[in-house]
PDB file of C-alpha atoms in Angstrom:
ATOM      1  CA  UNK A   1     157.249 104.274  78.712  1.00 40.00           C
ATOM      2  CA  UNK A   2     153.735 104.650  80.014  1.00 43.00           C
ATOM      3  CA  UNK A   3     152.110 101.795  81.798  1.00 47.00           C
ATOM      4  CA  UNK A   4     148.203 101.199  81.080  1.00 55.00           C
ATOM      5  CA  UNK A   5     146.206  98.379  82.024  1.00 60.00           C
ATOM      6  CA  UNK A   6     145.675  97.425  78.239  1.00 79.00           C
ATOM      7  CA  UNK A   7     149.213  96.462  77.842  1.00 88.00           C
ATOM      8  CA  UNK A   8     150.973  93.198  78.480  1.00 92.00           C
ATOM      9  CA  UNK A   9     154.868  92.300  78.797  1.00 94.00           C
ATOM     10  CA  UNK A  10     156.542  89.927  76.567  1.00 95.00           C
ATOM     11  CA  UNK A  11     159.960  88.702  75.577  1.00 95.00           C
ATOM     12  CA  UNK A  12     161.326  88.480  71.999  1.00 96.00           C
ATOM     13  CA  UNK A  13     164.784  88.589  70.600  1.00 96.00           C
ATOM     14  CA  UNK A  14     166.284  89.272  73.978  1.00 94.00           C
ATOM     15  CA  UNK A  15     164.130  92.391  74.206  1.00 96.00           C
ATOM     16  CA  UNK A  16     161.131  93.345  76.603  1.00 95.00           C
ATOM     17  CA  UNK A  17     158.135  94.167  74.688  1.00 96.00           C
ATOM     18  CA  UNK A  18     155.098  96.026  76.370  1.00 95.00           C
ATOM     19  CA  UNK A  19     152.125  95.736  73.914  1.00 96.00           C
ATOM     20  CA  UNK A  20     148.772  96.931  73.686  1.00 95.00           C
ATOM     21  CA  UNK A  21     147.964  94.145  70.951  1.00 96.00           C
ATOM     22  CA  UNK A  22     147.916  90.811  72.295  1.00 94.00           C
ATOM     23  CA  UNK A  23     150.798  88.613  70.970  1.00 95.00           C
ATOM     24  CA  UNK A  24     150.167  84.967  72.030  1.00 92.00           C
ATOM     25  CA  UNK A  25     153.049  83.738  70.017  1.00 92.00           C
ATOM     26  CA  UNK A  26     155.381  85.224  72.409  1.00 94.00           C
ATOM     27  CA  UNK A  27     156.338  84.270  76.112  1.00 93.00           C
ATOM     28  CA  UNK A  28     154.869  86.695  78.592  1.00 92.00           C
ATOM     29  CA  UNK A  29     157.438  88.443  80.832  1.00 85.00           C
ATOM     30  CA  UNK A  30     156.926  88.597  84.634  1.00 75.00           C
ATOM     31  CA  UNK A  31     157.399  91.856  86.358  1.00 64.00           C
ATOM     32  CA  UNK A  32     155.881  95.237  86.636  1.00 55.00           C
ATOM     33  CA  UNK A  33     154.523  96.462  83.358  1.00 57.00           C
ATOM     34  CA  UNK A  34     156.485  99.444  81.864  1.00 52.00           C
ATOM     35  CA  UNK A  35     159.551  98.643  83.903  1.00 60.00           C
ATOM     36  CA  UNK A  36     162.453  98.896  81.703  1.00 76.00           C
ATOM     37  CA  UNK A  37     160.725  97.730  78.673  1.00 91.00           C
ATOM     38  CA  UNK A  38     162.802  97.941  75.117  1.00 95.00           C
ATOM     39  CA  UNK A  39     160.026  98.114  72.930  1.00 96.00           C
ATOM     40  CA  UNK A  40     156.351  99.643  73.040  1.00 96.00           C
ATOM     41  CA  UNK A  41     153.665  98.480  70.700  1.00 97.00           C
ATOM     42  CA  UNK A  42     150.555 100.311  70.607  1.00 96.00           C
ATOM     43  CA  UNK A  43     147.721 101.577  68.225  1.00 97.00           C
ATOM     44  CA  UNK A  44     147.483 105.107  67.284  1.00 97.00           C
ATOM     45  CA  UNK A  45     146.509 106.983  64.035  1.00 97.00           C
ATOM     46  CA  UNK A  46     149.437 107.769  61.971  1.00 97.00           C
ATOM     47  CA  UNK A  47     147.629 108.388  58.833  1.00 95.00           C
ATOM     48  CA  UNK A  48     148.588 112.002  59.024  1.00 96.00           C
ATOM     49  CA  UNK A  49     152.331 111.420  59.100  1.00 96.00           C
ATOM     50  CA  UNK A  50     152.065 108.855  56.202  1.00 96.00           C
ATOM     51  CA  UNK A  51     150.514 111.398  54.093  1.00 94.00           C
ATOM     52  CA  UNK A  52     153.220 113.859  54.825  1.00 94.00           C
ATOM     53  CA  UNK A  53     156.152 111.535  54.352  1.00 94.00           C
ATOM     54  CA  UNK A  54     155.175 109.023  51.623  1.00 94.00           C
ATOM     55  CA  UNK A  55     154.500 109.464  47.856  1.00 92.00           C
ATOM     56  CA  UNK A  56     151.721 108.604  45.827  1.00 88.00           C
ATOM     57  CA  UNK A  57     151.426 104.552  45.444  1.00 87.00           C
ATOM     58  CA  UNK A  58     154.091 103.891  48.123  1.00 90.00           C
ATOM     59  CA  UNK A  59     154.231 100.956  50.205  1.00 94.00           C
ATOM     60  CA  UNK A  60     157.468 101.823  52.382  1.00 96.00           C
ATOM     61  CA  UNK A  61     158.820 104.907  53.617  1.00 97.00           C
ATOM     62  CA  UNK A  62     162.408 104.564  54.914  1.00 97.00           C
ATOM     63  CA  UNK A  63     164.486 107.070  56.650  1.00 96.00           C
ATOM     64  CA  UNK A  64     167.404 107.121  58.972  1.00 94.00           C
ATOM     65  CA  UNK A  65     165.055 106.636  62.217  1.00 93.00           C
ATOM     66  CA  UNK A  66     161.726 105.826  60.813  1.00 97.00           C
ATOM     67  CA  UNK A  67     160.272 103.204  58.735  1.00 98.00           C
ATOM     68  CA  UNK A  68     156.514 103.184  57.677  1.00 98.00           C
ATOM     69  CA  UNK A  69     154.662 100.288  55.790  1.00 97.00           C
ATOM     70  CA  UNK A  70     151.043 100.678  54.288  1.00 97.00           C
ATOM     71  CA  UNK A  71     149.222  97.521  54.141  1.00 95.00           C
ATOM     72  CA  UNK A  72     146.070  98.441  52.185  1.00 94.00           C
ATOM     73  CA  UNK A  73     142.855  98.277  54.101  1.00 93.00           C
ATOM     74  CA  UNK A  74     144.725  96.553  57.215  1.00 95.00           C
ATOM     75  CA  UNK A  75     146.827  99.025  58.878  1.00 97.00           C
ATOM     76  CA  UNK A  76     149.732 101.597  58.456  1.00 98.00           C
ATOM     77  CA  UNK A  77     152.828 100.207  60.503  1.00 98.00           C
ATOM     78  CA  UNK A  78     155.356 102.755  61.991  1.00 98.00           C
ATOM     79  CA  UNK A  79     158.735 101.586  63.313  1.00 98.00           C
ATOM     80  CA  UNK A  80     160.765 104.381  64.902  1.00 97.00           C
ATOM     81  CA  UNK A  81     164.053 104.701  66.877  1.00 97.00           C
ATOM     82  CA  UNK A  82     164.621 101.117  67.401  1.00 97.00           C
ATOM     83  CA  UNK A  83     161.886 100.957  70.483  1.00 97.00           C
ATOM     84  CA  UNK A  84     158.406 101.847  69.163  1.00 97.00           C
ATOM     85  CA  UNK A  85     155.986 100.128  66.713  1.00 98.00           C
ATOM     86  CA  UNK A  86     152.620 101.803  66.108  1.00 98.00           C
ATOM     87  CA  UNK A  87     149.711 100.296  64.284  1.00 98.00           C
ATOM     88  CA  UNK A  88     147.291 102.599  62.768  1.00 98.00           C
ATOM     89  CA  UNK A  89     144.188 100.261  61.782  1.00 97.00           C
ATOM     90  CA  UNK A  90     142.442 100.752  58.614  1.00 96.00           C
ATOM     91  CA  UNK A  91     139.030  99.733  57.466  1.00 95.00           C
ATOM     92  CA  UNK A  92     139.791  96.215  57.211  1.00 95.00           C
ATOM     93  CA  UNK A  93     142.041  95.703  60.214  1.00 95.00           C
ATOM     94  CA  UNK A  94     142.547  92.123  61.274  1.00 91.00           C
ATOM     95  CA  UNK A  95     144.626  91.367  64.408  1.00 91.00           C
ATOM     96  CA  UNK A  96     146.015  87.910  63.217  1.00 88.00           C
ATOM     97  CA  UNK A  97     147.058  89.533  60.059  1.00 89.00           C
ATOM     98  CA  UNK A  98     148.619  92.590  61.760  1.00 94.00           C
ATOM     99  CA  UNK A  99     150.456  90.299  64.358  1.00 92.00           C
ATOM    100  CA  UNK A 100     152.223  88.833  60.978  1.00 90.00           C
ATOM    101  CA  UNK A 101     153.663  91.913  60.210  1.00 94.00           C
ATOM    102  CA  UNK A 102     154.536  93.199  63.836  1.00 97.00           C
ATOM    103  CA  UNK A 103     156.520  90.020  64.224  1.00 95.00           C
ATOM    104  CA  UNK A 104     157.976  90.011  60.737  1.00 94.00           C
ATOM    105  CA  UNK A 105     158.833  93.317  58.766  1.00 96.00           C
ATOM    106  CA  UNK A 106     158.186  95.556  61.864  1.00 98.00           C
ATOM    107  CA  UNK A 107     160.463  93.557  63.981  1.00 97.00           C
ATOM    108  CA  UNK A 108     163.014  93.150  61.405  1.00 97.00           C
ATOM    109  CA  UNK A 109     163.356  96.831  60.702  1.00 98.00           C
ATOM    110  CA  UNK A 110     163.331  97.569  64.519  1.00 98.00           C
ATOM    111  CA  UNK A 111     166.541  95.223  64.943  1.00 98.00           C
ATOM    112  CA  UNK A 112     168.460  96.952  62.146  1.00 98.00           C
ATOM    113  CA  UNK A 113     167.331 100.429  64.093  1.00 98.00           C
ATOM    114  CA  UNK A 114     169.273  98.741  67.185  1.00 98.00           C
ATOM    115  CA  UNK A 115     172.048  97.525  65.154  1.00 98.00           C
ATOM    116  CA  UNK A 116     170.940  94.148  65.692  1.00 98.00           C
ATOM    117  CA  UNK A 117     171.842  91.921  62.453  1.00 98.00           C
ATOM    118  CA  UNK A 118     168.786  90.322  61.026  1.00 98.00           C
ATOM    119  CA  UNK A 119     169.113  87.204  58.945  1.00 98.00           C
ATOM    120  CA  UNK A 120     166.127  85.197  57.031  1.00 96.00           C
ATOM    121  CA  UNK A 121     166.134  81.684  58.123  1.00 95.00           C
ATOM    122  CA  UNK A 122     166.056  79.236  61.019  1.00 95.00           C
ATOM    123  CA  UNK A 123     168.487  78.921  63.845  1.00 97.00           C
ATOM    124  CA  UNK A 124     168.859  75.646  65.990  1.00 97.00           C
ATOM    125  CA  UNK A 125     170.829  75.026  69.285  1.00 98.00           C
ATOM    126  CA  UNK A 126     173.355  72.203  68.665  1.00 97.00           C
ATOM    127  CA  UNK A 127     175.838  71.077  71.380  1.00 95.00           C
ATOM    128  CA  UNK A 128     176.010  74.546  72.734  1.00 96.00           C
ATOM    129  CA  UNK A 129     176.186  76.746  69.666  1.00 97.00           C
ATOM    130  CA  UNK A 130     173.666  78.249  67.217  1.00 98.00           C
ATOM    131  CA  UNK A 131     173.623  76.937  63.741  1.00 98.00           C
ATOM    132  CA  UNK A 132     171.817  78.928  61.030  1.00 98.00           C
ATOM    133  CA  UNK A 133     170.047  77.688  58.273  1.00 97.00           C
ATOM    134  CA  UNK A 134     169.413  80.333  55.350  1.00 97.00           C
ATOM    135  CA  UNK A 135     167.974  79.630  51.892  1.00 94.00           C
ATOM    136  CA  UNK A 136     165.521  81.212  49.594  1.00 91.00           C
ATOM    137  CA  UNK A 137     161.534  80.382  50.199  1.00 84.00           C
ATOM    138  CA  UNK A 138     160.720  76.842  49.704  1.00 80.00           C
ATOM    139  CA  UNK A 139     164.314  75.666  49.982  1.00 83.00           C
ATOM    140  CA  UNK A 140     163.275  73.932  53.155  1.00 84.00           C
ATOM    141  CA  UNK A 141     164.825  75.854  56.111  1.00 89.00           C
ATOM    142  CA  UNK A 142     162.063  75.254  58.560  1.00 84.00           C
ATOM    143  CA  UNK A 143     161.612  71.574  57.696  1.00 87.00           C
ATOM    144  CA  UNK A 144     165.331  70.803  58.155  1.00 92.00           C
ATOM    145  CA  UNK A 145     165.229  72.804  61.419  1.00 92.00           C
ATOM    146  CA  UNK A 146     162.181  70.531  62.613  1.00 90.00           C
ATOM    147  CA  UNK A 147     164.304  67.500  61.495  1.00 92.00           C
ATOM    148  CA  UNK A 148     166.969  68.772  64.113  1.00 95.00           C
ATOM    149  CA  UNK A 149     164.200  69.273  66.856  1.00 93.00           C
ATOM    150  CA  UNK A 150     163.023  65.887  66.266  1.00 91.00           C
ATOM    151  CA  UNK A 151     166.566  64.534  67.138  1.00 94.00           C
ATOM    152  CA  UNK A 152     166.533  66.150  70.420  1.00 95.00           C
ATOM    153  CA  UNK A 153     168.037  69.660  69.403  1.00 96.00           C
ATOM    154  CA  UNK A 154     166.320  72.906  70.148  1.00 97.00           C
ATOM    155  CA  UNK A 155     165.001  75.977  68.202  1.00 96.00           C
ATOM    156  CA  UNK A 156     166.196  79.489  68.710  1.00 97.00           C
ATOM    157  CA  UNK A 157     164.424  81.272  65.985  1.00 95.00           C
ATOM    158  CA  UNK A 158     162.455  80.674  62.819  1.00 92.00           C
ATOM    159  CA  UNK A 159     162.041  83.423  60.050  1.00 90.00           C
ATOM    160  CA  UNK A 160     163.977  86.384  61.592  1.00 96.00           C
ATOM    161  CA  UNK A 161     167.389  85.579  63.192  1.00 97.00           C
ATOM    162  CA  UNK A 162     168.798  88.245  65.552  1.00 98.00           C
ATOM    163  CA  UNK A 163     172.700  88.294  65.784  1.00 98.00           C
ATOM    164  CA  UNK A 164     174.727  90.586  68.105  1.00 97.00           C
ATOM    165  CA  UNK A 165     177.972  90.536  69.431  1.00 95.00           C
ATOM    166  CA  UNK A 166     179.515  89.871  72.995  1.00 92.00           C
ATOM    167  CA  UNK A 167     181.979  92.068  74.665  1.00 90.00           C
ATOM    168  CA  UNK A 168     184.777  89.965  73.237  1.00 92.00           C
ATOM    169  CA  UNK A 169     183.086  90.471  69.887  1.00 91.00           C
ATOM    170  CA  UNK A 170     181.829  86.983  69.310  1.00 95.00           C
ATOM    171  CA  UNK A 171     178.587  86.647  67.312  1.00 97.00           C
ATOM    172  CA  UNK A 172     175.471  85.679  69.435  1.00 98.00           C
ATOM    173  CA  UNK A 173     172.123  84.400  68.127  1.00 98.00           C
ATOM    174  CA  UNK A 174     169.356  85.496  70.483  1.00 97.00           C
ATOM    175  CA  UNK A 175     166.253  83.462  70.576  1.00 97.00           C
ATOM    176  CA  UNK A 176     163.442  84.943  68.960  1.00 96.00           C
ATOM    177  CA  UNK A 177     160.114  83.211  70.103  1.00 95.00           C
ATOM    178  CA  UNK A 178     158.903  79.370  70.352  1.00 93.00           C
ATOM    179  CA  UNK A 179     157.102  79.188  67.024  1.00 90.00           C
ATOM    180  CA  UNK A 180     157.948  77.713  63.483  1.00 83.00           C
ATOM    181  CA  UNK A 181     156.189  78.182  60.378  1.00 78.00           C
ATOM    182  CA  UNK A 182     155.731  75.021  58.323  1.00 71.00           C
ATOM    183  CA  UNK A 183     154.324  74.205  54.800  1.00 61.00           C
ATOM    184  CA  UNK A 184     151.644  71.714  54.542  1.00 63.00           C
ATOM    185  CA  UNK A 185     154.213  69.343  52.493  1.00 68.00           C
ATOM    186  CA  UNK A 186     156.550  69.718  55.347  1.00 63.00           C
ATOM    187  CA  UNK A 187     153.945  68.596  58.060  1.00 64.00           C
ATOM    188  CA  UNK A 188     153.083  65.530  56.115  1.00 61.00           C
ATOM    189  CA  UNK A 189     156.870  64.667  55.376  1.00 65.00           C
ATOM    190  CA  UNK A 190     157.407  65.025  59.065  1.00 60.00           C
ATOM    191  CA  UNK A 191     154.287  62.974  59.883  1.00 65.00           C
ATOM    192  CA  UNK A 192     152.554  65.844  61.706  1.00 66.00           C
ATOM    193  CA  UNK A 193     149.027  66.376  61.820  1.00 61.00           C
ATOM    194  CA  UNK A 194     147.690  69.698  60.467  1.00 56.00           C
ATOM    195  CA  UNK A 195     144.648  69.821  62.697  1.00 60.00           C
ATOM    196  CA  UNK A 196     146.010  71.472  65.895  1.00 64.00           C
ATOM    197  CA  UNK A 197     147.865  74.333  63.830  1.00 61.00           C
ATOM    198  CA  UNK A 198     146.282  77.409  62.340  1.00 63.00           C
ATOM    199  CA  UNK A 199     147.146  78.369  58.836  1.00 62.00           C
ATOM    200  CA  UNK A 200     148.977  81.969  58.219  1.00 63.00           C
ATOM    201  CA  UNK A 201     146.936  84.710  56.348  1.00 57.00           C
ATOM    202  CA  UNK A 202     147.491  84.558  52.649  1.00 53.00           C
ATOM    203  CA  UNK A 203     149.423  81.198  52.725  1.00 55.00           C
ATOM    204  CA  UNK A 204     146.615  78.859  53.365  1.00 57.00           C
ATOM    205  CA  UNK A 205     148.977  75.744  53.274  1.00 64.00           C
ATOM    206  CA  UNK A 206     151.615  77.182  55.720  1.00 68.00           C
ATOM    207  CA  UNK A 207     151.030  76.615  59.335  1.00 70.00           C
ATOM    208  CA  UNK A 208     151.975  78.303  62.862  1.00 77.00           C
ATOM    209  CA  UNK A 209     153.574  75.506  64.915  1.00 80.00           C
ATOM    210  CA  UNK A 210     154.320  76.497  68.561  1.00 83.00           C
ATOM    211  CA  UNK A 211     157.272  74.563  69.976  1.00 89.00           C
ATOM    212  CA  UNK A 212     157.481  75.659  73.477  1.00 88.00           C
ATOM    213  CA  UNK A 213     159.274  72.465  74.872  1.00 92.00           C
ATOM    214  CA  UNK A 214     161.653  72.374  72.164  1.00 93.00           C
ATOM    215  CA  UNK A 215     162.666  75.997  72.470  1.00 95.00           C
ATOM    216  CA  UNK A 216     166.162  77.071  73.907  1.00 96.00           C
ATOM    217  CA  UNK A 217     165.533  80.628  75.444  1.00 94.00           C
ATOM    218  CA  UNK A 218     169.232  81.680  76.058  1.00 96.00           C
ATOM    219  CA  UNK A 219     171.564  83.326  73.718  1.00 97.00           C
ATOM    220  CA  UNK A 220     174.353  80.941  72.116  1.00 98.00           C
ATOM    221  CA  UNK A 221     177.573  81.769  70.223  1.00 98.00           C
ATOM    222  CA  UNK A 222     176.906  81.324  66.525  1.00 98.00           C
ATOM    223  CA  UNK A 223     178.730  78.122  65.249  1.00 97.00           C
ATOM    224  CA  UNK A 224     178.137  78.196  61.720  1.00 97.00           C
ATOM    225  CA  UNK A 225     175.969  79.122  58.794  1.00 98.00           C
ATOM    226  CA  UNK A 226     174.448  76.659  56.131  1.00 97.00           C
ATOM    227  CA  UNK A 227     172.849  78.043  52.851  1.00 97.00           C
ATOM    228  CA  UNK A 228     170.288  75.672  51.702  1.00 95.00           C
ATOM    229  CA  UNK A 229     170.088  75.609  47.947  1.00 93.00           C
ATOM    230  CA  UNK A 230     167.750  73.788  45.826  1.00 87.00           C
ATOM    231  CA  UNK A 231     169.087  73.093  42.146  1.00 82.00           C
ATOM    232  CA  UNK A 232     167.978  71.030  39.431  1.00 76.00           C
ATOM    233  CA  UNK A 233     169.630  67.704  39.195  1.00 70.00           C
ATOM    234  CA  UNK A 234     171.824  68.290  42.094  1.00 70.00           C
ATOM    235  CA  UNK A 235     172.961  65.526  44.483  1.00 83.00           C
ATOM    236  CA  UNK A 236     172.851  65.860  48.084  1.00 89.00           C
ATOM    237  CA  UNK A 237     176.156  67.555  48.998  1.00 90.00           C
ATOM    238  CA  UNK A 238     177.973  70.261  51.050  1.00 93.00           C
ATOM    239  CA  UNK A 239     180.792  72.575  50.170  1.00 94.00           C
ATOM    240  CA  UNK A 240     182.488  75.200  52.154  1.00 96.00           C
ATOM    241  CA  UNK A 241     181.837  78.720  51.469  1.00 97.00           C
ATOM    242  CA  UNK A 242     184.950  81.033  51.268  1.00 96.00           C
ATOM    243  CA  UNK A 243     186.144  84.396  51.018  1.00 95.00           C
ATOM    244  CA  UNK A 244     183.733  87.351  49.791  1.00 96.00           C
ATOM    245  CA  UNK A 245     181.220  84.689  48.960  1.00 97.00           C
ATOM    246  CA  UNK A 246     180.533  84.823  52.439  1.00 98.00           C
ATOM    247  CA  UNK A 247     179.733  88.611  52.115  1.00 98.00           C
ATOM    248  CA  UNK A 248     177.254  87.829  49.363  1.00 97.00           C
ATOM    249  CA  UNK A 249     175.462  85.251  51.214  1.00 98.00           C
ATOM    250  CA  UNK A 250     174.986  87.424  54.343  1.00 98.00           C
ATOM    251  CA  UNK A 251     173.951  90.204  52.116  1.00 98.00           C
ATOM    252  CA  UNK A 252     171.455  88.207  50.103  1.00 97.00           C
ATOM    253  CA  UNK A 253     169.863  86.670  53.174  1.00 98.00           C
ATOM    254  CA  UNK A 254     169.631  89.595  55.179  1.00 98.00           C
ATOM    255  CA  UNK A 255     166.141  90.094  56.606  1.00 97.00           C
ATOM    256  CA  UNK A 256     164.343  92.674  54.548  1.00 97.00           C
ATOM    257  CA  UNK A 257     167.636  94.011  53.023  1.00 97.00           C
ATOM    258  CA  UNK A 258     166.019  96.604  50.979  1.00 97.00           C
ATOM    259  CA  UNK A 259     165.413  98.923  54.062  1.00 97.00           C
ATOM    260  CA  UNK A 260     169.389  99.015  54.530  1.00 98.00           C
ATOM    261  CA  UNK A 261     169.991 102.055  52.245  1.00 97.00           C
ATOM    262  CA  UNK A 262     167.256 104.286  53.500  1.00 97.00           C
ATOM    263  CA  UNK A 263     168.301 103.498  57.168  1.00 97.00           C
ATOM    264  CA  UNK A 264     171.800 104.624  56.078  1.00 98.00           C
ATOM    265  CA  UNK A 265     173.276 101.394  57.516  1.00 98.00           C
ATOM    266  CA  UNK A 266     175.300 100.576  54.496  1.00 98.00           C
ATOM    267  CA  UNK A 267     178.758 100.584  56.502  1.00 98.00           C
ATOM    268  CA  UNK A 268     177.222  98.976  59.368  1.00 98.00           C
ATOM    269  CA  UNK A 269     175.920  96.086  57.608  1.00 98.00           C
ATOM    270  CA  UNK A 270     179.106  95.800  55.588  1.00 98.00           C
ATOM    271  CA  UNK A 271     181.211  95.984  58.691  1.00 97.00           C
ATOM    272  CA  UNK A 272     179.091  93.521  60.783  1.00 98.00           C
ATOM    273  CA  UNK A 273     178.827  91.069  57.708  1.00 98.00           C
ATOM    274  CA  UNK A 274     182.476  91.097  57.443  1.00 97.00           C
ATOM    275  CA  UNK A 275     183.074  90.439  61.282  1.00 97.00           C
ATOM    276  CA  UNK A 276     180.590  87.459  61.067  1.00 97.00           C
ATOM    277  CA  UNK A 277     182.366  86.181  57.946  1.00 97.00           C
ATOM    278  CA  UNK A 278     185.735  86.319  59.446  1.00 95.00           C
ATOM    279  CA  UNK A 279     184.814  84.434  62.673  1.00 93.00           C
ATOM    280  CA  UNK A 280     182.751  81.297  61.765  1.00 95.00           C
ATOM    281  CA  UNK A 281     182.467  78.817  58.945  1.00 96.00           C
ATOM    282  CA  UNK A 282     179.984  78.868  56.125  1.00 98.00           C
ATOM    283  CA  UNK A 283     178.827  76.087  54.246  1.00 97.00           C
ATOM    284  CA  UNK A 284     176.531  75.506  51.000  1.00 96.00           C
ATOM    285  CA  UNK A 285     174.079  72.576  51.202  1.00 94.00           C
ATOM    286  CA  UNK A 286     172.890  71.644  47.828  1.00 91.00           C
ATOM    287  CA  UNK A 287     169.869  69.379  47.495  1.00 88.00           C
ATOM    288  CA  UNK A 288     167.666  68.212  44.537  1.00 85.00           C
ATOM    289  CA  UNK A 289     163.871  69.128  44.093  1.00 78.00           C
ATOM    290  CA  UNK A 290     162.990  65.319  44.944  1.00 77.00           C
ATOM    291  CA  UNK A 291     164.508  62.176  45.882  1.00 72.00           C
ATOM    292  CA  UNK A 292     166.023  63.085  49.319  1.00 74.00           C
ATOM    293  CA  UNK A 293     165.219  63.566  52.759  1.00 80.00           C
ATOM    294  CA  UNK A 294     165.683  66.169  55.416  1.00 86.00           C
ATOM    295  CA  UNK A 295     167.379  63.670  57.618  1.00 89.00           C
ATOM    296  CA  UNK A 296     170.152  63.236  54.885  1.00 90.00           C
ATOM    297  CA  UNK A 297     170.599  66.867  54.990  1.00 92.00           C
ATOM    298  CA  UNK A 298     170.765  66.967  58.835  1.00 94.00           C
ATOM    299  CA  UNK A 299     173.387  64.169  58.664  1.00 94.00           C
ATOM    300  CA  UNK A 300     175.528  66.271  56.296  1.00 94.00           C
ATOM    301  CA  UNK A 301     175.134  69.344  58.621  1.00 95.00           C
ATOM    302  CA  UNK A 302     176.083  67.265  61.777  1.00 95.00           C
ATOM    303  CA  UNK A 303     179.054  65.731  59.977  1.00 94.00           C
ATOM    304  CA  UNK A 304     180.487  68.941  59.114  1.00 94.00           C
ATOM    305  CA  UNK A 305     179.878  70.543  62.717  1.00 93.00           C
ATOM    306  CA  UNK A 306     181.837  67.708  64.280  1.00 88.00           C
ATOM    307  CA  UNK A 307     184.490  67.905  61.784  1.00 83.00           C
ATOM    308  CA  UNK A 308     185.137  71.625  62.453  1.00 70.00           C
ATOM    309  CA  UNK A 309     184.978  70.996  66.133  1.00 62.00           C
TER     310      UNK A 309
END
């Protein structure tokens, strides 16, 4: 990869990132620029390629080695071969908005291109293992993760979770970067002030919360998966997930799972899901819409972890 004065080296998802776009969310990586970088992020005009490969009114183009995303007036994003993200600015380009897509959809697509399994949720380090909390938007994943951080545990990832395998085929969670995304209601519940944090574009009541002092920066073996489900009139309770239901959970909560067929990764995704499902324990954590605390949920998770141990 070519080195320029305008590029900075970062670390994310266990990969070195050489970026022309400033990414303050990511820890900077020491060392010579361009030296063994895994990912290059740069600005370039890809509008001609977009016109060639897209259909009218398309938002995405997905092929075996290429994913393209058009965010009207903001930018066209190209993710190629698992090692390059190109940002083609539009008339209303905004770098803060662009970073949301780079660290979200673009990185999720790139991980899949590299055969790294991406889940949508939060991952925390507890007693030497990684535990994943997944669930629909608004289920309370990040709030629950913050509850663990307040109890002295550490964050591995929030939003995109990268799972790979060790040489002995143990599933590993690789740290993403030291930041959470929390709704205003979560900050209030947790007794946190909103003043120091910036809101996320398009979600004015959701905030970026840096957690550098509560971040674990080394890969950990995956210890378990907890699906957080909000149901009407449910009690706070936890149940094991068994058999083929585990595959459904992994499929449903794969980050940007609609990309899988176009990337021709159906077999890879199924086989990887089966390897994860056969290796670790899964639980469904049910909670009502009101009348509970995140501390109750954290207590149930810790009890389940210690029981399995």
